[in-house]
Amino acid sequence: MGKGGGCFQSKRRQRGPGLASDKATTVESDAHVPAQEKTEGSAEIVEPAVPPLAVERKLKIFIVFYSMYGHVEALAKQIKKGVDGTEGVEGVLYRVAETLPSDVLEKMLAPPKDPAIPVIAASELADADGILFGFPTRYGCMAAQIKAFFDSTGQLWREQKLAGKPAGLFVSTGTQGGGQETTAWTAITQLTHHGMLFVPIGYTFGADMFEMDELRGGSPYGAGTFAGDGTRQSTEVELALAEYQGKYMASIVKRLNHT
């Protein structure tokens, strides 16, 4: 009895720890590598992520103008049409701040400004890929409102933030000898001190640049119109020239940005 009892007790002592150890091993193995992860993990982890589609940024040409009676504004809107018709380029209209008080404007019979066109701050010019400036003449030079705006660009000049940006001009005058060329020509000094690249249209508009049978504003410097006493509206040719200037400027900006 003593011998047999001793054998049974010995077997119990040996099997007890062995069972516990095997069970612990199984639990530990399952804890580290769950069966579900083994079957599902490889397909989900190894599959490469699809990169997001790159969205090409549109180049922006700012059309910055001052217009008292709407003639320059009409050209500006037509220029935007030309810019927007060029793939990958967008025209953005801005007006400069008015310097005359409202009561004076009323006496001058100036119409109200279009609220849909925002007033630009000088610092915003740095965001443009190209700029077209438009303004009426005052004795063969730019109007005081646009000159006041250029005078506010001192910080941009100090940092040369506009250097290398292409820029063009378009104008309005009261008469044929009122400054279609000199108004643009005298404005080039502003662009020069900023290091901007002046982009005239030359005679690239074609046959209409040589038309002599009808009164037409505009010159190799840029688009233009005649306001007369304020009641004259831009002709089809003047508006077509403005639209062309927008397209031409857009093509130059694209060329400069894709080289």
PDB file of C-alpha atoms in Angstrom, residues 32-126:
ATOM      1  CA  HIS A  32       0.884  37.986 -28.375  1.00  0.00           C
ATOM      2  CA  VAL A  33      -0.397  36.713 -31.735  1.00  0.00           C
ATOM      3  CA  PRO A  34      -4.188  36.484 -31.873  1.00  0.00           C
ATOM      4  CA  ALA A  35      -5.461  34.102 -34.518  1.00  0.00           C
ATOM      5  CA  GLN A  36      -7.651  36.825 -36.091  1.00  0.00           C
ATOM      6  CA  GLU A  37      -4.715  39.185 -36.632  1.00  0.00           C
ATOM      7  CA  LYS A  38      -2.704  36.448 -38.337  1.00  0.00           C
ATOM      8  CA  THR A  39      -5.380  35.867 -40.972  1.00  0.00           C
ATOM      9  CA  GLU A  40      -6.441  39.451 -41.641  1.00  0.00           C
ATOM     10  CA  GLY A  41      -3.305  41.518 -40.987  1.00  0.00           C
ATOM     11  CA  SER A  42      -1.160  40.976 -44.077  1.00  0.00           C
ATOM     12  CA  ALA A  43      -3.675  42.039 -46.733  1.00  0.00           C
ATOM     13  CA  GLU A  44      -4.624  45.297 -44.963  1.00  0.00           C
ATOM     14  CA  ILE A  45      -1.153  46.397 -43.859  1.00  0.00           C
ATOM     15  CA  VAL A  46       0.802  45.644 -47.026  1.00  0.00           C
ATOM     16  CA  GLU A  47      -1.680  47.325 -49.382  1.00  0.00           C
ATOM     17  CA  PRO A  48      -0.153  50.703 -50.437  1.00  0.00           C
ATOM     18  CA  ALA A  49      -2.109  53.868 -49.710  1.00  0.00           C
ATOM     19  CA  VAL A  50      -3.456  55.721 -52.750  1.00  0.00           C
ATOM     20  CA  PRO A  51      -1.916  59.232 -52.846  1.00  0.00           C
ATOM     21  CA  PRO A  52      -4.402  62.125 -53.102  1.00  0.00           C
ATOM     22  CA  LEU A  53      -4.821  63.710 -56.519  1.00  0.00           C
ATOM     23  CA  ALA A  54      -2.727  66.855 -56.922  1.00  0.00           C
ATOM     24  CA  VAL A  55      -4.826  69.957 -57.603  1.00  0.00           C
ATOM     25  CA  GLU A  56      -3.001  72.441 -59.812  1.00  0.00           C
ATOM     26  CA  ARG A  57      -3.200  76.009 -58.482  1.00  0.00           C
ATOM     27  CA  LYS A  58      -4.641  78.581 -60.841  1.00  0.00           C
ATOM     28  CA  LEU A  59      -2.388  81.509 -61.602  1.00  0.00           C
ATOM     29  CA  LYS A  60      -3.932  84.802 -60.491  1.00  0.00           C
ATOM     30  CA  ILE A  61      -3.798  88.071 -62.370  1.00  0.00           C
ATOM     31  CA  PHE A  62      -5.002  91.019 -60.286  1.00  0.00           C
ATOM     32  CA  ILE A  63      -6.860  93.704 -62.264  1.00  0.00           C
ATOM     33  CA  VAL A  64      -6.454  96.757 -60.056  1.00  0.00           C
ATOM     34  CA  PHE A  65      -8.171  99.954 -61.167  1.00  0.00           C
ATOM     35  CA  TYR A  66      -9.647 103.312 -60.314  1.00  0.00           C
ATOM     36  CA  SER A  67     -12.767 104.418 -62.168  1.00  0.00           C
ATOM     37  CA  MET A  68     -14.860 107.513 -61.485  1.00  0.00           C
ATOM     38  CA  TYR A  69     -17.503 107.292 -64.209  1.00  0.00           C
ATOM     39  CA  GLY A  70     -17.258 103.579 -65.071  1.00  0.00           C
ATOM     40  CA  HIS A  71     -15.197 103.713 -68.273  1.00  0.00           C
ATOM     41  CA  VAL A  72     -12.079 102.113 -66.782  1.00  0.00           C
ATOM     42  CA  GLU A  73     -14.251  99.636 -64.887  1.00  0.00           C
ATOM     43  CA  ALA A  74     -15.849  98.514 -68.161  1.00  0.00           C
ATOM     44  CA  LEU A  75     -12.375  97.846 -69.586  1.00  0.00           C
ATOM     45  CA  ALA A  76     -11.355  96.017 -66.401  1.00  0.00           C
ATOM     46  CA  LYS A  77     -14.325  93.644 -66.621  1.00  0.00           C
ATOM     47  CA  GLN A  78     -13.560  92.929 -70.255  1.00  0.00           C
ATOM     48  CA  ILE A  79      -9.918  92.270 -69.400  1.00  0.00           C
ATOM     49  CA  LYS A  80     -11.051  89.778 -66.751  1.00  0.00           C
ATOM     50  CA  LYS A  81     -13.091  88.000 -69.402  1.00  0.00           C
ATOM     51  CA  GLY A  82      -9.946  87.589 -71.478  1.00  0.00           C
ATOM     52  CA  VAL A  83      -7.896  86.338 -68.528  1.00  0.00           C
ATOM     53  CA  ASP A  84     -10.580  83.864 -67.421  1.00  0.00           C
ATOM     54  CA  GLY A  85     -10.764  82.464 -70.945  1.00  0.00           C
ATOM     55  CA  THR A  86      -7.200  81.207 -70.584  1.00  0.00           C
ATOM     56  CA  GLU A  87      -6.832  77.749 -69.053  1.00  0.00           C
ATOM     57  CA  GLY A  88      -5.141  77.718 -65.663  1.00  0.00           C
ATOM     58  CA  VAL A  89      -5.379  81.492 -65.123  1.00  0.00           C
ATOM     59  CA  GLU A  90      -7.932  83.523 -63.167  1.00  0.00           C
ATOM     60  CA  GLY A  91      -8.559  87.267 -63.208  1.00  0.00           C
ATOM     61  CA  VAL A  92      -9.408  88.999 -59.920  1.00  0.00           C
ATOM     62  CA  LEU A  93     -10.977  92.471 -59.932  1.00  0.00           C
ATOM     63  CA  TYR A  94      -9.978  95.043 -57.310  1.00  0.00           C
ATOM     64  CA  ARG A  95     -10.530  98.777 -57.045  1.00  0.00           C
ATOM     65  CA  VAL A  96      -8.328 101.221 -55.163  1.00  0.00           C
ATOM     66  CA  ALA A  97      -9.735 103.370 -52.391  1.00  0.00           C
ATOM     67  CA  GLU A  98     -11.536 106.595 -53.258  1.00  0.00           C
ATOM     68  CA  THR A  99      -9.891 109.750 -51.917  1.00  0.00           C
ATOM     69  CA  LEU A 100     -12.664 112.222 -52.661  1.00  0.00           C
ATOM     70  CA  PRO A 101     -15.476 112.765 -50.116  1.00  0.00           C
ATOM     71  CA  SER A 102     -18.950 111.533 -51.060  1.00  0.00           C
ATOM     72  CA  ASP A 103     -20.460 115.034 -51.311  1.00  0.00           C
ATOM     73  CA  VAL A 104     -17.843 116.030 -53.887  1.00  0.00           C
ATOM     74  CA  LEU A 105     -18.510 112.864 -55.894  1.00  0.00           C
ATOM     75  CA  GLU A 106     -22.224 113.661 -55.872  1.00  0.00           C
ATOM     76  CA  LYS A 107     -21.583 117.133 -57.263  1.00  0.00           C
ATOM     77  CA  MET A 108     -19.403 115.577 -59.962  1.00  0.00           C
ATOM     78  CA  LEU A 109     -22.309 113.226 -60.825  1.00  0.00           C
ATOM     79  CA  ALA A 110     -20.105 110.173 -60.253  1.00  0.00           C
ATOM     80  CA  PRO A 111     -22.179 106.955 -60.062  1.00  0.00           C
ATOM     81  CA  PRO A 112     -21.920 104.727 -56.965  1.00  0.00           C
ATOM     82  CA  LYS A 113     -19.176 102.096 -56.890  1.00  0.00           C
ATOM     83  CA  ASP A 114     -20.000  98.443 -57.531  1.00  0.00           C
ATOM     84  CA  PRO A 115     -20.009  96.824 -54.040  1.00  0.00           C
ATOM     85  CA  ALA A 116     -19.172  93.435 -55.551  1.00  0.00           C
ATOM     86  CA  ILE A 117     -15.635  94.633 -56.347  1.00  0.00           C
ATOM     87  CA  PRO A 118     -13.524  94.877 -53.171  1.00  0.00           C
ATOM     88  CA  VAL A 119     -11.049  97.617 -52.319  1.00  0.00           C
ATOM     89  CA  ILE A 120      -7.507  96.273 -52.353  1.00  0.00           C
ATOM     90  CA  ALA A 121      -4.851  96.778 -49.679  1.00  0.00           C
ATOM     91  CA  ALA A 122      -1.324  97.376 -50.936  1.00  0.00           C
ATOM     92  CA  SER A 123       0.018  94.271 -49.162  1.00  0.00           C
ATOM     93  CA  GLU A 124      -2.297  92.041 -51.213  1.00  0.00           C
ATOM     94  CA  LEU A 125      -0.370  92.777 -54.403  1.00  0.00           C
ATOM     95  CA  ALA A 126       2.305  90.309 -53.304  1.00  0.00           C
TER      96      ALA A 126
END
